[in-house]
Structure formats: C-alpha cells, structure tokens
Amino acid sequence: HVQLVESGGGSVQAGGSLNLSCVASEYANRRNSMAWFRLGPDGEREGAQGVAVILNGRALYSDSVKGRFTISLDDTGNTVYLQMNSLKPEDTGVYVCAAGLTSNYNWHRPLVYQYWGQGTQVTVS
C-alpha cells in the first residue's frame, strides 16, 4: 500500500514563498501522475481543486497558479515538489498530494486518484 507524506506547509505573508514536498513510500504500479490539490472549505477530497500535476513527465497547472507555482519530480519519481511563489491569501488551504493514473482531460478531478496524503496547511495573510 503506497503512502504519501507531505511537508513544507506554514504561514507566510502575501507575496511570500513556500516549498511543499511529498514523498511516496514506494513506487506504485499503474501510476503516471503525481499531483497537488487544495481542499475546499468542507475538507473533503471530492471538492478539492487540482493545483498542479506531473503527468507522464509533463507539468500542468490550474489557471489560478500558472506563472507562480512550479511542480517538479525527483529522479526516483517518488518525491514531488510544489514551489509556491507570489502567494496570495486565496491560496490558503490544506494542500494534499495525490498519485494515480490520469490523463490530460481528468488530472484535475480528485476522484480519479488512487493514493492520497494527509495534507499540509498553507496560510497566506
């Protein structure tokens, strides 16, 4: 069973930066994507917003973070990072790492992901 563990959250002022990390306990078969989501106010995965994904080695972003956030994957393929720059108050939330088998058309949909972390809080004031 693959476990995902996030770190790097915290509190920053608007305009600041944070770097999130997510480590997978092992390589999961049938996984071509590692992504970051932000949970909605209800804290449920179903309502989570897709922030960014590494899909078959290519980075994709939601429109709200393009040009500010950068997602990257280490050489092992088991650690994904999210460099968050020029943070805004609306970026505040619990950021959760997810892994699974997705496509260009559904990477932003939380229910297609098989593996999830517990999340890390990001607060921008």
mmCIF file of N, CA and C in Angstrom:
data_model
loop_
_atom_site.group_PDB
_atom_site.id
_atom_site.type_symbol
_atom_site.label_atom_id
_atom_site.label_comp_id
_atom_site.label_asym_id
_atom_site.label_seq_id
_atom_site.Cartn_x
_atom_site.Cartn_y
_atom_site.Cartn_z
ATOM 1 N N HIS A 1 0.857 -1.182 0.000
ATOM 2 C CA HIS A 1 0.000 0.000 0.000
ATOM 3 C C HIS A 1 0.892 1.231 0.000
ATOM 4 N N VAL A 2 0.706 2.117 -0.992
ATOM 5 C CA VAL A 2 1.535 3.315 -1.122
ATOM 6 C C VAL A 2 1.070 4.375 -0.135
ATOM 7 N N GLN A 3 2.007 4.947 0.580
ATOM 8 C CA GLN A 3 1.708 6.067 1.468
ATOM 9 C C GLN A 3 2.374 7.320 0.943
ATOM 10 N N LEU A 4 1.664 8.433 1.051
ATOM 11 C CA LEU A 4 2.183 9.727 0.631
ATOM 12 C C LEU A 4 2.266 10.621 1.857
ATOM 13 N N VAL A 5 3.414 11.268 2.040
ATOM 14 C CA VAL A 5 3.609 12.117 3.209
ATOM 15 C C VAL A 5 4.075 13.490 2.747
ATOM 16 N N GLU A 6 3.277 14.509 3.096
ATOM 17 C CA GLU A 6 3.596 15.877 2.712
ATOM 18 C C GLU A 6 4.336 16.599 3.827
ATOM 19 N N SER A 7 5.088 17.621 3.426
ATOM 20 C CA SER A 7 5.730 18.518 4.378
ATOM 21 C C SER A 7 5.945 19.860 3.702
ATOM 22 N N GLY A 8 6.258 20.867 4.509
ATOM 23 C CA GLY A 8 6.629 22.160 3.965
ATOM 24 C C GLY A 8 5.592 23.253 4.085
ATOM 25 N N GLY A 9 4.426 22.943 4.620
ATOM 26 C CA GLY A 9 3.427 23.985 4.791
ATOM 27 C C GLY A 9 3.823 24.975 5.871
ATOM 28 N N GLY A 10 3.035 26.039 5.991
ATOM 29 C CA GLY A 10 3.313 27.039 7.010
ATOM 30 C C GLY A 10 2.510 28.288 6.770
ATOM 31 N N SER A 11 2.905 29.339 7.479
ATOM 32 C CA SER A 11 2.224 30.631 7.379
ATOM 33 C C SER A 11 3.181 31.651 6.807
ATOM 34 N N VAL A 12 2.735 32.388 5.803
ATOM 35 C CA VAL A 12 3.546 33.422 5.186
ATOM 36 C C VAL A 12 2.676 34.623 4.877
ATOM 37 N N GLN A 13 3.331 35.743 4.642
ATOM 38 C CA GLN A 13 2.611 36.937 4.213
ATOM 39 C C GLN A 13 2.429 36.899 2.703
ATOM 40 N N ALA A 14 1.447 37.628 2.244
ATOM 41 C CA ALA A 14 1.196 37.719 0.810
ATOM 42 C C ALA A 14 2.471 38.160 0.086
ATOM 43 N N GLY A 15 2.737 37.495 -1.042
ATOM 44 C CA GLY A 15 3.956 37.755 -1.785
ATOM 45 C C GLY A 15 5.101 36.835 -1.439
ATOM 46 N N GLY A 16 4.941 36.087 -0.357
ATOM 47 C CA GLY A 16 5.995 35.184 0.083
ATOM 48 C C GLY A 16 5.990 33.867 -0.669
ATOM 49 N N SER A 17 6.867 32.948 -0.224
ATOM 50 C CA SER A 17 7.043 31.665 -0.912
ATOM 51 C C SER A 17 7.053 30.517 0.078
ATOM 52 N N LEU A 18 6.638 29.361 -0.404
ATOM 53 C CA LEU A 18 6.742 28.108 0.329
ATOM 54 C C LEU A 18 7.088 27.005 -0.655
ATOM 55 N N ASN A 19 7.741 25.966 -0.149
ATOM 56 C CA ASN A 19 8.054 24.816 -0.997
ATOM 57 C C ASN A 19 7.510 23.565 -0.313
ATOM 58 N N LEU A 20 6.559 22.925 -0.927
ATOM 59 C CA LEU A 20 5.961 21.713 -0.392
ATOM 60 C C LEU A 20 6.656 20.483 -0.984
ATOM 61 N N SER A 21 6.719 19.434 -0.184
ATOM 62 C CA SER A 21 7.274 18.157 -0.641
ATOM 63 C C SER A 21 6.305 17.036 -0.344
ATOM 64 N N CYS A 22 6.335 16.025 -1.181
ATOM 65 C CA CYS A 22 5.503 14.840 -0.971
ATOM 66 C C CYS A 22 6.321 13.619 -1.344
ATOM 67 N N VAL A 23 6.486 12.733 -0.381
ATOM 68 C CA VAL A 23 7.280 11.532 -0.601
ATOM 69 C C VAL A 23 6.362 10.320 -0.630
ATOM 70 N N ALA A 24 6.501 9.512 -1.680
ATOM 71 C CA ALA A 24 5.765 8.251 -1.771
ATOM 72 C C ALA A 24 6.609 7.144 -1.164
ATOM 73 N N SER A 25 5.963 6.265 -0.390
ATOM 74 C CA SER A 25 6.700 5.222 0.323
ATOM 75 C C SER A 25 7.307 4.199 -0.623
ATOM 76 N N GLU A 26 6.711 4.056 -1.789
ATOM 77 C CA GLU A 26 7.215 3.107 -2.773
ATOM 78 C C GLU A 26 6.654 3.480 -4.132
ATOM 79 N N TYR A 27 7.244 2.941 -5.134
ATOM 80 C CA TYR A 27 6.722 3.198 -6.474
ATOM 81 C C TYR A 27 5.447 2.396 -6.663
ATOM 82 N N ALA A 28 4.421 3.053 -7.164
ATOM 83 C CA ALA A 28 3.139 2.386 -7.360
ATOM 84 C C ALA A 28 2.950 2.065 -8.837
ATOM 85 N N ASN A 29 2.655 0.836 -9.100
ATOM 86 C CA ASN A 29 2.336 0.476 -10.477
ATOM 87 C C ASN A 29 1.066 1.179 -10.916
ATOM 88 N N ARG A 30 0.895 1.316 -12.224
ATOM 89 C CA ARG A 30 -0.289 1.967 -12.763
ATOM 90 C C ARG A 30 -0.442 3.381 -12.194
ATOM 91 N N ARG A 31 0.668 4.073 -12.127
ATOM 92 C CA ARG A 31 0.629 5.476 -11.692
ATOM 93 C C ARG A 31 1.428 6.279 -12.694
ATOM 94 N N ASN A 32 0.786 7.255 -13.337
ATOM 95 C CA ASN A 32 1.509 8.130 -14.258
ATOM 96 C C ASN A 32 1.457 9.582 -13.820
ATOM 97 N N SER A 33 0.841 9.837 -12.664
ATOM 98 C CA SER A 33 0.649 11.213 -12.231
ATOM 99 C C SER A 33 0.916 11.357 -10.741
ATOM 100 N N MET A 34 1.532 12.476 -10.407
ATOM 101 C CA MET A 34 1.584 12.923 -9.016
ATOM 102 C C MET A 34 1.139 14.377 -9.020
ATOM 103 N N ALA A 35 0.190 14.678 -8.146
ATOM 104 C CA ALA A 35 -0.471 15.977 -8.212
ATOM 105 C C ALA A 35 -0.607 16.605 -6.836
ATOM 106 N N TRP A 36 -0.882 17.882 -6.851
ATOM 107 C CA TRP A 36 -1.228 18.643 -5.649
ATOM 108 C C TRP A 36 -2.645 19.171 -5.797
ATOM 109 N N PHE A 37 -3.408 18.995 -4.732
ATOM 110 C CA PHE A 37 -4.765 19.516 -4.653
ATOM 111 C C PHE A 37 -4.871 20.444 -3.447
ATOM 112 N N ARG A 38 -5.833 21.348 -3.505
ATOM 113 C CA ARG A 38 -6.180 22.162 -2.339
ATOM 114 C C ARG A 38 -7.597 21.801 -1.936
ATOM 115 N N LEU A 39 -7.751 21.413 -0.674
ATOM 116 C CA LEU A 39 -9.072 21.022 -0.210
ATOM 117 C C LEU A 39 -9.992 22.229 -0.124
ATOM 118 N N GLY A 40 -11.266 21.983 -0.340
ATOM 119 C CA GLY A 40 -12.269 23.022 -0.186
ATOM 120 C C GLY A 40 -12.586 23.278 1.277
ATOM 121 N N PRO A 41 -13.499 24.216 1.544
ATOM 122 C CA PRO A 41 -13.830 24.564 2.931
ATOM 123 C C PRO A 41 -14.361 23.385 3.740
ATOM 124 N N ASP A 42 -14.977 22.409 3.059
ATOM 125 C CA ASP A 42 -15.512 21.277 3.797
ATOM 126 C C ASP A 42 -14.452 20.221 4.102
ATOM 127 N N GLY A 43 -13.241 20.388 3.566
ATOM 128 C CA GLY A 43 -12.173 19.450 3.844
ATOM 129 C C GLY A 43 -12.304 18.105 3.172
ATOM 130 N N GLU A 44 -13.236 17.965 2.254
ATOM 131 C CA GLU A 44 -13.462 16.688 1.584
ATOM 132 C C GLU A 44 -12.695 16.615 0.267
ATOM 133 N N ARG A 45 -12.220 15.420 -0.060
ATOM 134 C CA ARG A 45 -11.475 15.241 -1.304
ATOM 135 C C ARG A 45 -12.335 15.504 -2.534
ATOM 136 N N GLU A 46 -13.606 15.180 -2.433
ATOM 137 C CA GLU A 46 -14.470 15.320 -3.606
ATOM 138 C C GLU A 46 -14.508 16.754 -4.125
ATOM 139 N N GLY A 47 -14.362 17.702 -3.204
ATOM 140 C CA GLY A 47 -14.418 19.098 -3.598
ATOM 141 C C GLY A 47 -13.060 19.749 -3.765
ATOM 142 N N ALA A 48 -11.999 18.949 -3.741
ATOM 143 C CA ALA A 48 -10.655 19.509 -3.833
ATOM 144 C C ALA A 48 -10.392 20.078 -5.220
ATOM 145 N N GLN A 49 -9.602 21.141 -5.242
ATOM 146 C CA GLN A 49 -9.230 21.782 -6.509
ATOM 147 C C GLN A 49 -7.848 21.313 -6.941
ATOM 148 N N GLY A 50 -7.747 20.849 -8.182
ATOM 149 C CA GLY A 50 -6.450 20.475 -8.719
ATOM 150 C C GLY A 50 -5.590 21.709 -8.925
ATOM 151 N N VAL A 51 -4.395 21.698 -8.355
ATOM 152 C CA VAL A 51 -3.491 22.830 -8.436
ATOM 153 C C VAL A 51 -2.444 22.604 -9.531
ATOM 154 N N ALA A 52 -1.793 21.449 -9.498
ATOM 155 C CA ALA A 52 -0.742 21.138 -10.470
ATOM 156 C C ALA A 52 -0.504 19.642 -10.480
ATOM 157 N N VAL A 53 0.020 19.159 -11.582
ATOM 158 C CA VAL A 53 0.302 17.724 -11.731
ATOM 159 C C VAL A 53 1.536 17.525 -12.595
ATOM 160 N N ILE A 54 2.276 16.450 -12.286
ATOM 161 C CA ILE A 54 3.271 15.928 -13.219
ATOM 162 C C ILE A 54 2.636 14.699 -13.840
ATOM 163 N N LEU A 55 2.303 14.785 -15.112
ATOM 164 C CA LEU A 55 1.593 13.730 -15.830
ATOM 165 C C LEU A 55 2.493 13.223 -16.953
ATOM 166 N N ASN A 56 2.922 11.979 -16.845
ATOM 167 C CA ASN A 56 3.862 11.403 -17.823
ATOM 168 C C ASN A 56 5.062 12.330 -18.049
ATOM 169 N N GLY A 57 5.532 12.931 -16.974
ATOM 170 C CA GLY A 57 6.717 13.774 -17.049
ATOM 171 C C GLY A 57 6.454 15.215 -17.445
ATOM 172 N N ARG A 58 5.206 15.558 -17.693
ATOM 173 C CA ARG A 58 4.880 16.923 -18.126
ATOM 174 C C ARG A 58 4.092 17.629 -17.028
ATOM 175 N N ALA A 59 4.425 18.892 -16.803
ATOM 176 C CA ALA A 59 3.769 19.677 -15.763
ATOM 177 C C ALA A 59 2.553 20.392 -16.329
ATOM 178 N N LEU A 60 1.453 20.312 -15.600
ATOM 179 C CA LEU A 60 0.220 21.013 -15.938
ATOM 180 C C LEU A 60 -0.244 21.781 -14.705
ATOM 181 N N TYR A 61 -0.882 22.928 -14.932
ATOM 182 C CA TYR A 61 -1.272 23.799 -13.825
ATOM 183 C C TYR A 61 -2.700 24.295 -13.996
ATOM 184 N N SER A 62 -3.320 24.597 -12.870
ATOM 185 C CA SER A 62 -4.590 25.309 -12.936
ATOM 186 C C SER A 62 -4.298 26.754 -13.317
ATOM 187 N N ASP A 63 -5.276 27.409 -13.899
ATOM 188 C CA ASP A 63 -5.066 28.782 -14.355
ATOM 189 C C ASP A 63 -4.709 29.713 -13.205
ATOM 190 N N SER A 64 -5.222 29.429 -12.016
ATOM 191 C CA SER A 64 -5.031 30.335 -10.887
ATOM 192 C C SER A 64 -3.587 30.354 -10.373
ATOM 193 N N VAL A 65 -2.787 29.350 -10.728
ATOM 194 C CA VAL A 65 -1.418 29.295 -10.200
ATOM 195 C C VAL A 65 -0.352 29.375 -11.291
ATOM 196 N N LYS A 66 -0.758 29.387 -12.533
ATOM 197 C CA LYS A 66 0.221 29.463 -13.627
ATOM 198 C C LYS A 66 1.115 30.682 -13.480
ATOM 199 N N GLY A 67 2.401 30.462 -13.648
ATOM 200 C CA GLY A 67 3.359 31.545 -13.540
ATOM 201 C C GLY A 67 3.815 31.827 -12.123
ATOM 202 N N ARG A 68 3.139 31.234 -11.135
ATOM 203 C CA ARG A 68 3.513 31.449 -9.726
ATOM 204 C C ARG A 68 4.007 30.171 -9.060
ATOM 205 N N PHE A 69 3.426 29.051 -9.418
ATOM 206 C CA PHE A 69 3.779 27.765 -8.815
ATOM 207 C C PHE A 69 4.544 26.924 -9.832
ATOM 208 N N THR A 70 5.468 26.094 -9.300
ATOM 209 C CA THR A 70 6.210 25.167 -10.147
ATOM 210 C C THR A 70 6.202 23.785 -9.504
ATOM 211 N N ILE A 71 5.750 22.793 -10.246
ATOM 212 C CA ILE A 71 5.751 21.413 -9.761
ATOM 213 C C ILE A 71 6.919 20.678 -10.392
ATOM 214 N N SER A 72 7.567 19.827 -9.609
ATOM 215 C CA SER A 72 8.693 19.070 -10.135
ATOM 216 C C SER A 72 8.769 17.715 -9.456
ATOM 217 N N LEU A 73 9.492 16.809 -10.084
ATOM 218 C CA LEU A 73 9.602 15.428 -9.614
ATOM 219 C C LEU A 73 11.080 15.071 -9.530
ATOM 220 N N ASP A 74 11.469 14.351 -8.471
ATOM 221 C CA ASP A 74 12.867 13.979 -8.387
ATOM 222 C C ASP A 74 13.154 12.789 -9.310
ATOM 223 N N ASP A 75 14.431 12.417 -9.415
ATOM 224 C CA ASP A 75 14.833 11.388 -10.374
ATOM 225 C C ASP A 75 14.245 10.017 -10.067
ATOM 226 N N THR A 76 13.921 9.767 -8.820
ATOM 227 C CA THR A 76 13.343 8.461 -8.466
ATOM 228 C C THR A 76 11.876 8.370 -8.851
ATOM 229 N N GLY A 77 11.267 9.516 -9.048
ATOM 230 C CA GLY A 77 9.831 9.534 -9.337
ATOM 231 C C GLY A 77 8.965 9.362 -8.116
ATOM 232 N N ASN A 78 9.572 9.367 -6.946
ATOM 233 C CA ASN A 78 8.810 9.138 -5.725
ATOM 234 C C ASN A 78 8.629 10.389 -4.868
ATOM 235 N N THR A 79 9.249 11.489 -5.241
ATOM 236 C CA THR A 79 9.094 12.733 -4.488
ATOM 237 C C THR A 79 8.683 13.842 -5.440
ATOM 238 N N VAL A 80 7.584 14.501 -5.104
ATOM 239 C CA VAL A 80 7.103 15.608 -5.912
ATOM 240 C C VAL A 80 7.136 16.875 -5.062
ATOM 241 N N TYR A 81 7.523 17.969 -5.685
ATOM 242 C CA TYR A 81 7.660 19.247 -5.010
ATOM 243 C C TYR A 81 6.667 20.256 -5.618
ATOM 244 N N LEU A 82 6.290 21.225 -4.805
ATOM 245 C CA LEU A 82 5.493 22.337 -5.300
ATOM 246 C C LEU A 82 6.107 23.622 -4.761
ATOM 247 N N GLN A 83 6.805 24.331 -5.635
ATOM 248 C CA GLN A 83 7.370 25.633 -5.271
ATOM 249 C C GLN A 83 6.293 26.681 -5.487
ATOM 250 N N MET A 84 5.935 27.365 -4.417
ATOM 251 C CA MET A 84 4.839 28.323 -4.454
ATOM 252 C C MET A 84 5.415 29.710 -4.231
ATOM 253 N N ASN A 85 5.355 30.550 -5.246
ATOM 254 C CA ASN A 85 5.850 31.922 -5.176
ATOM 255 C C ASN A 85 4.699 32.910 -5.324
ATOM 256 N N SER A 86 4.966 34.142 -4.945
ATOM 257 C CA SER A 86 3.960 35.218 -5.055
ATOM 258 C C SER A 86 2.630 34.767 -4.478
ATOM 259 N N LEU A 87 2.678 34.215 -3.289
ATOM 260 C CA LEU A 87 1.475 33.660 -2.672
ATOM 261 C C LEU A 87 0.445 34.747 -2.381
ATOM 262 N N LYS A 88 -0.822 34.362 -2.510
ATOM 263 C CA LYS A 88 -1.943 35.255 -2.274
ATOM 264 C C LYS A 88 -2.806 34.683 -1.156
ATOM 265 N N PRO A 89 -3.576 35.514 -0.486
ATOM 266 C CA PRO A 89 -4.472 34.995 0.561
ATOM 267 C C PRO A 89 -5.409 33.902 0.048
ATOM 268 N N GLU A 90 -5.835 33.990 -1.192
ATOM 269 C CA GLU A 90 -6.739 32.983 -1.739
ATOM 270 C C GLU A 90 -6.053 31.631 -1.982
ATOM 271 N N ASP A 91 -4.729 31.578 -1.822
ATOM 272 C CA ASP A 91 -4.026 30.297 -1.909
ATOM 273 C C ASP A 91 -4.110 29.508 -0.598
ATOM 274 N N THR A 92 -4.636 30.120 0.428
ATOM 275 C CA THR A 92 -4.742 29.484 1.728
ATOM 276 C C THR A 92 -5.585 28.224 1.664
ATOM 277 N N GLY A 93 -5.109 27.180 2.341
ATOM 278 C CA GLY A 93 -5.866 25.943 2.404
ATOM 279 C C GLY A 93 -4.972 24.777 2.762
ATOM 280 N N VAL A 94 -5.581 23.609 2.830
ATOM 281 C CA VAL A 94 -4.845 22.372 3.056
ATOM 282 C C VAL A 94 -4.444 21.802 1.694
ATOM 283 N N TYR A 95 -3.162 21.629 1.500
ATOM 284 C CA TYR A 95 -2.647 21.093 0.242
ATOM 285 C C TYR A 95 -2.356 19.611 0.427
ATOM 286 N N VAL A 96 -2.891 18.833 -0.491
ATOM 287 C CA VAL A 96 -2.793 17.383 -0.387
ATOM 288 C C VAL A 96 -2.148 16.828 -1.646
ATOM 289 N N CYS A 97 -1.263 15.873 -1.438
ATOM 290 C CA CYS A 97 -0.588 15.204 -2.536
ATOM 291 C C CYS A 97 -1.400 13.975 -2.946
ATOM 292 N N ALA A 98 -1.448 13.711 -4.244
ATOM 293 C CA ALA A 98 -2.178 12.545 -4.725
ATOM 294 C C ALA A 98 -1.406 11.889 -5.861
ATOM 295 N N ALA A 99 -1.590 10.593 -6.015
ATOM 296 C CA ALA A 99 -0.940 9.849 -7.087
ATOM 297 C C ALA A 99 -1.947 8.904 -7.714
ATOM 298 N N GLY A 100 -1.825 8.720 -9.016
ATOM 299 C CA GLY A 100 -2.749 7.824 -9.687
ATOM 300 C C GLY A 100 -2.510 7.759 -11.177
ATOM 301 N N LEU A 101 -3.486 7.191 -11.873
ATOM 302 C CA LEU A 101 -3.430 7.039 -13.321
ATOM 303 C C LEU A 101 -4.448 7.998 -13.925
ATOM 304 N N THR A 102 -3.964 9.068 -14.579
ATOM 305 C CA THR A 102 -4.857 10.111 -15.081
ATOM 306 C C THR A 102 -4.512 10.456 -16.527
ATOM 307 N N SER A 103 -5.213 11.443 -17.056
ATOM 308 C CA SER A 103 -4.988 11.900 -18.419
ATOM 309 C C SER A 103 -5.042 13.415 -18.452
ATOM 310 N N ASN A 104 -4.773 13.972 -19.650
ATOM 311 C CA ASN A 104 -4.840 15.428 -19.804
ATOM 312 C C ASN A 104 -6.226 15.968 -19.487
ATOM 313 N N TYR A 105 -7.228 15.104 -19.628
ATOM 314 C CA TYR A 105 -8.612 15.565 -19.509
ATOM 315 C C TYR A 105 -9.168 15.452 -18.100
ATOM 316 N N ASN A 106 -8.553 14.620 -17.252
ATOM 317 C CA ASN A 106 -9.156 14.420 -15.929
ATOM 318 C C ASN A 106 -8.186 14.580 -14.777
ATOM 319 N N TRP A 107 -6.989 15.096 -15.012
ATOM 320 C CA TRP A 107 -5.990 15.164 -13.942
ATOM 321 C C TRP A 107 -6.475 16.039 -12.796
ATOM 322 N N HIS A 108 -7.351 16.967 -13.058
ATOM 323 C CA HIS A 108 -7.801 17.910 -12.045
ATOM 324 C C HIS A 108 -8.989 17.372 -11.234
ATOM 325 N N ARG A 109 -9.444 16.180 -11.556
ATOM 326 C CA ARG A 109 -10.583 15.585 -10.864
ATOM 327 C C ARG A 109 -10.083 14.670 -9.740
ATOM 328 N N PRO A 110 -10.384 14.990 -8.500
ATOM 329 C CA PRO A 110 -9.785 14.238 -7.389
ATOM 330 C C PRO A 110 -10.150 12.765 -7.351
ATOM 331 N N LEU A 111 -11.312 12.414 -7.803
ATOM 332 C CA LEU A 111 -11.767 11.032 -7.626
ATOM 333 C C LEU A 111 -11.047 10.035 -8.528
ATOM 334 N N VAL A 112 -10.244 10.511 -9.464
ATOM 335 C CA VAL A 112 -9.519 9.572 -10.328
ATOM 336 C C VAL A 112 -8.203 9.119 -9.702
ATOM 337 N N TYR A 113 -7.830 9.723 -8.591
ATOM 338 C CA TYR A 113 -6.561 9.392 -7.956
ATOM 339 C C TYR A 113 -6.745 8.276 -6.936
ATOM 340 N N GLN A 114 -5.779 7.356 -6.912
ATOM 341 C CA GLN A 114 -5.876 6.197 -6.036
ATOM 342 C C GLN A 114 -5.220 6.411 -4.673
ATOM 343 N N TYR A 115 -4.217 7.245 -4.621
ATOM 344 C CA TYR A 115 -3.434 7.387 -3.396
ATOM 345 C C TYR A 115 -3.423 8.851 -2.958
ATOM 346 N N TRP A 116 -3.548 9.063 -1.638
ATOM 347 C CA TRP A 116 -3.641 10.412 -1.088
ATOM 348 C C TRP A 116 -2.798 10.536 0.170
ATOM 349 N N GLY A 117 -2.228 11.730 0.360
ATOM 350 C CA GLY A 117 -1.590 12.036 1.614
ATOM 351 C C GLY A 117 -2.575 12.623 2.600
ATOM 352 N N GLN A 118 -2.058 13.055 3.736
ATOM 353 C CA GLN A 118 -2.911 13.634 4.777
ATOM 354 C C GLN A 118 -3.057 15.134 4.644
ATOM 355 N N GLY A 119 -2.133 15.776 3.947
ATOM 356 C CA GLY A 119 -2.241 17.199 3.709
ATOM 357 C C GLY A 119 -1.341 18.031 4.609
ATOM 358 N N THR A 120 -1.063 19.232 4.144
ATOM 359 C CA THR A 120 -0.282 20.194 4.912
ATOM 360 C C THR A 120 -0.912 21.566 4.753
ATOM 361 N N GLN A 121 -1.000 22.307 5.860
ATOM 362 C CA GLN A 121 -1.698 23.591 5.869
ATOM 363 C C GLN A 121 -0.806 24.703 5.325
ATOM 364 N N VAL A 122 -1.381 25.483 4.432
ATOM 365 C CA VAL A 122 -0.730 26.694 3.918
ATOM 366 C C VAL A 122 -1.639 27.870 4.257
ATOM 367 N N THR A 123 -1.084 28.857 4.945
ATOM 368 C CA THR A 123 -1.846 30.039 5.332
ATOM 369 C C THR A 123 -1.125 31.279 4.829
ATOM 370 N N VAL A 124 -1.838 32.078 4.054
ATOM 371 C CA VAL A 124 -1.264 33.306 3.491
ATOM 372 C C VAL A 124 -2.095 34.476 4.003
ATOM 373 N N SER A 125 -1.442 35.412 4.649
ATOM 374 C CA SER A 125 -2.181 36.549 5.225
ATOM 375 C C SER A 125 -1.690 37.877 4.652
#
